[in-house]
């Protein structure tokens, strides 16, 4: 496994034209969710490339950029075991040199739901993903369905900026209680983890109600919101049913719509979603 810490050095590596390259962009603090993307990339490509970069421009001034869990040695061990070919760990200075001012602004989609609670977040994501795709030039890039709005943002920039990459969205990996794995779960105490199980429980219950024939979005969300609000240890940020491309709220539920949720438990913000299938 090659470990490269500079974009310039990375650019010196050349692959044969017919080599298929799969890219998994991450912010490190790897868990089984990340590794599921790496395994999909390993199955489907000749070269697997993983980037580890905690991107400052997607964190707000009050957010956890400095505290974000970092453990490069452990991450590298895990990636080696997955038979990854190259790990690129660029520095903030090289990604955003003095005077850097070009950003990707994706408009309305960046202002809804997650964007409302995290102003600037998705433009930061769109900018860094555009940069990583143009540095790495993969055939396929892998992302997790857990971050559904991020997936919509990436599909949008890929299409509208003609980036020409195949975007592969992999299913959310959950723990035994259904809690979506996240680097931010490291922040949760045991009792907060128990509370966090309500997230998937709620999504599942709504999904079941839909399967049982309830198609009115208001009825479904209002019921779930009042249950969640009765638990004082959860601060509900949003619970909505949207289409997966534009994140417009729907009145009547359809196949492929998403139920999306964000909550704060203690000082930890968690998001999750489920697709109507
Ligand atoms: P992050 O390091 O949080 O930026 O995540 C890197 C990639 O891993 C993103 O595409 C995430 O959507 C994906 N990811 C994070 N958690 C999970 C999970 N529990 N299951 C599947 N993919 C995930």
XYZ file of C-alpha atoms and ligand atoms in Angstrom:
300
model
C 0.000 0.000 0.000
C 1.422 3.351 -1.017
C 0.879 6.269 1.374
C 1.150 9.646 -0.317
C 0.966 12.962 1.496
C 1.221 15.392 -1.379
C -0.987 16.022 -4.397
C 2.117 16.749 -6.457
C 3.606 13.316 -5.649
C 0.266 11.652 -6.311
C 0.124 13.211 -9.763
C 3.455 11.558 -10.636
C 1.895 8.088 -10.389
C 0.653 6.943 -13.731
C -1.730 4.094 -14.367
C -2.155 2.206 -17.605
C -5.057 3.633 -19.614
C -7.183 0.518 -19.241
C -6.759 0.374 -15.433
C -10.044 0.888 -13.579
C -9.629 3.126 -10.546
C -12.088 3.264 -7.641
C -11.947 6.176 -5.202
C -13.276 6.255 -1.634
C -13.114 9.764 -0.158
C -13.166 9.834 3.664
C -12.373 12.069 6.610
C -10.710 9.168 8.444
C -11.691 7.756 11.868
C -12.681 4.752 9.817
C -15.396 2.289 10.792
C -17.215 -0.586 9.095
C -19.332 1.905 7.099
C -16.219 3.294 5.407
C -14.799 -0.198 4.991
C -17.939 -1.349 3.180
C -17.209 1.321 0.542
C -13.580 0.186 0.347
C -14.678 -3.443 -0.119
C -17.090 -2.482 -2.905
C -14.255 -0.549 -4.575
C -11.911 -3.541 -4.146
C -14.429 -5.896 -5.783
C -15.037 -3.646 -8.770
C -11.702 -2.009 -9.630
C -8.055 -2.725 -10.453
C -6.748 0.085 -8.254
C -8.372 1.200 -4.996
C -7.577 4.680 -3.848
C -8.701 6.074 -0.478
C -8.339 9.698 0.534
C -8.245 10.828 4.154
C -8.842 14.536 4.524
C -10.731 16.306 7.294
C -12.043 19.129 5.169
C -12.149 22.412 7.114
C -14.470 24.162 4.640
C -17.386 21.854 5.386
C -17.347 22.637 9.113
C -19.085 25.722 10.486
C -17.267 28.026 12.939
C -19.147 26.478 15.900
C -18.625 22.883 14.712
C -16.202 20.149 15.674
C -13.385 20.527 13.086
C -10.635 20.610 15.736
C -12.179 17.867 17.890
C -13.111 15.627 14.921
C -11.673 12.145 15.725
C -8.375 11.504 13.956
C -6.389 8.270 14.114
C -4.238 7.929 11.029
C -2.181 4.936 12.226
C -5.288 2.868 12.969
C -6.889 3.968 9.671
C -3.807 2.909 7.704
C -3.763 -0.503 9.421
C -7.416 -1.060 8.520
C -6.879 -0.001 4.915
C -3.845 -2.231 4.546
C -5.958 -5.200 5.648
C -8.508 -4.331 2.945
C -5.760 -4.507 0.319
C -6.037 -0.833 -0.642
C -3.456 0.239 -3.229
C -3.007 3.932 -2.489
C -3.938 6.235 0.391
C -3.717 9.951 -0.307
C -3.534 12.169 2.784
C -3.242 15.726 1.472
C -2.496 18.618 3.801
C -4.888 21.517 4.365
C -2.187 23.895 3.078
C -1.889 22.053 -0.202
C -5.644 21.699 -0.672
C -6.342 25.324 0.261
C -3.197 27.397 -0.319
C -3.113 31.079 0.614
C -5.408 33.053 -1.637
C -7.649 30.062 -2.474
C -11.052 31.435 -3.445
C -12.689 29.159 -6.027
C -15.719 27.363 -4.643
C -18.524 25.234 -6.011
C -21.895 26.698 -5.097
C -24.726 24.289 -5.678
C -27.641 26.623 -4.939
C -30.971 25.675 -3.360
C -30.135 22.078 -2.475
C -27.375 23.345 -0.169
C -29.844 25.402 1.868
C -32.397 22.740 2.823
C -32.483 20.336 5.788
C -28.807 19.697 6.637
C -27.924 22.951 4.869
C -30.293 24.920 7.065
C -28.580 23.651 10.194
C -25.089 23.728 8.684
C -24.819 26.842 6.476
C -21.965 26.508 3.984
C -21.553 22.780 4.647
C -22.627 21.478 1.242
C -20.711 24.074 -0.737
C -17.659 22.952 1.264
C -18.459 19.324 0.407
C -19.086 20.154 -3.268
C -15.783 22.034 -3.489
C -13.673 19.361 -1.827
C -15.283 16.492 -3.757
C -14.768 18.351 -7.052
C -11.119 18.855 -6.102
C -10.633 15.213 -5.037
C -12.279 13.904 -8.209
C -10.101 16.104 -10.383
C -6.924 15.186 -8.476
C -7.672 11.438 -8.484
C -9.606 11.091 -11.769
C -11.234 7.799 -10.761
C -13.566 5.763 -12.942
C -15.891 5.163 -9.994
C -16.274 7.089 -6.711
C -17.986 5.460 -3.719
C -20.215 7.223 -1.192
C -22.503 6.063 1.623
C -26.299 6.272 1.512
C -26.207 7.364 5.168
C -25.384 10.879 3.975
C -28.315 11.057 1.557
C -28.289 14.799 0.939
C -24.542 14.645 0.340
C -25.199 11.930 -2.276
C -27.725 14.222 -3.987
C -25.154 17.051 -3.961
C -22.462 14.815 -5.464
C -24.763 13.452 -8.163
C -25.707 17.045 -9.007
C -22.142 18.351 -9.355
C -21.117 15.242 -11.285
C -23.940 15.824 -13.748
C -23.894 19.603 -13.976
C -20.107 20.034 -14.067
C -19.715 17.055 -16.455
C -17.222 15.386 -14.150
C -17.849 12.087 -15.916
C -17.336 9.849 -12.894
C -19.547 6.892 -12.071
C -21.019 7.543 -8.618
C -21.699 4.397 -6.614
C -23.897 4.747 -3.533
C -23.494 1.952 -0.985
C -26.055 0.962 1.680
C -25.832 2.309 5.232
C -23.996 0.031 7.647
C -25.656 -0.140 11.077
C -24.776 -1.602 14.467
C -26.742 -4.462 16.001
C -29.412 -2.038 17.248
C -29.809 -0.315 13.902
C -27.808 2.812 14.757
C -26.043 4.017 11.594
C -22.278 3.848 12.086
C -20.719 7.300 12.171
C -17.392 8.720 13.294
C -19.462 11.006 15.539
C -20.877 7.989 17.448
C -17.527 8.043 19.296
C -18.847 11.127 21.114
C -21.927 9.332 22.537
C -22.111 8.082 26.124
C -23.757 4.682 26.730
C -27.075 6.252 27.705
C -26.953 8.591 24.692
C -26.347 5.552 22.472
C -29.487 3.940 23.859
C -31.427 7.120 23.090
C -29.911 7.191 19.588
C -31.495 3.804 18.854
C -34.813 5.686 18.623
C -33.648 7.170 15.309
C -33.701 3.927 13.341
C -36.659 2.677 15.341
C -38.633 5.739 14.165
C -37.542 5.357 10.531
C -38.416 1.678 10.563
C -41.821 2.274 12.092
C -42.630 4.900 9.448
C -41.447 2.567 6.702
C -43.698 -0.191 8.056
C -46.689 2.170 8.187
C -46.076 3.031 4.546
C -45.934 -0.664 3.692
C -49.243 -1.032 5.524
C -50.806 1.519 3.218
C -50.365 4.958 4.829
C -49.221 7.251 2.020
C -49.996 10.656 3.503
C -46.721 12.300 4.448
C -48.224 14.695 7.030
C -49.981 11.920 8.934
C -46.845 9.801 9.071
C -44.435 12.571 10.025
C -46.714 14.235 12.588
C -47.187 10.973 14.475
C -43.461 10.297 14.545
C -42.561 13.883 15.466
C -44.879 13.873 18.483
C -43.407 10.569 19.714
C -39.854 11.882 19.344
C -40.681 15.204 20.977
C -41.985 13.415 24.046
C -38.416 12.221 24.709
C -36.667 15.186 26.300
C -33.186 13.774 25.689
C -33.631 14.223 21.930
C -33.626 17.562 20.157
C -35.299 16.972 16.812
C -33.849 19.083 14.003
C -35.995 17.703 11.211
C -37.976 14.684 10.138
C -39.330 14.808 6.596
C -40.181 12.749 3.554
C -38.514 13.985 0.367
C -37.624 12.971 -3.156
C -34.054 11.738 -3.325
C -32.814 14.110 -6.049
C -34.036 17.595 -5.090
C -34.979 17.022 -1.464
C -38.429 18.523 -2.082
C -40.983 17.435 0.515
C -43.664 15.143 -0.876
C -47.361 15.059 0.050
C -47.985 11.472 -1.033
C -45.324 8.852 -0.477
C -43.877 7.031 -3.422
C -41.371 4.241 -3.961
C -37.801 5.623 -3.725
C -38.728 8.635 -1.559
C -36.525 9.143 1.477
C -37.475 9.572 5.109
C -34.747 11.838 6.483
C -34.014 12.708 10.074
C -31.527 14.773 12.068
C -31.389 14.948 15.852
C -29.111 16.259 18.513
C -28.465 14.046 21.535
C -26.399 15.809 24.180
C -23.863 17.700 22.097
C -23.806 15.187 19.222
C -25.719 15.750 16.004
C -26.758 12.587 14.154
C -28.431 12.082 10.788
C -30.033 9.070 9.188
C -32.493 8.136 6.460
C -34.340 5.219 4.954
C -35.482 4.701 1.377
C -39.059 3.606 0.694
C -38.598 0.223 -0.909
P -16.884 10.643 6.252
O -15.549 10.124 6.647
O -17.851 10.792 7.367
O -16.801 11.836 5.339
O -17.519 9.491 5.343
C -16.875 9.012 4.190
C -17.845 8.194 3.398
O -18.297 7.095 4.172
C -19.089 8.989 2.982
O -19.431 8.666 1.661
C -20.132 8.514 3.962
O -21.447 8.600 3.472
C -19.707 7.048 4.112
N -20.263 6.494 5.355
C -20.205 7.030 6.602
N -20.897 6.277 7.474
C -21.408 5.233 6.767
C -22.228 4.106 7.098
N -22.643 3.907 8.334
N -22.549 3.256 6.113
C -22.131 3.449 4.832
N -21.359 4.491 4.451
C -21.009 5.377 5.400
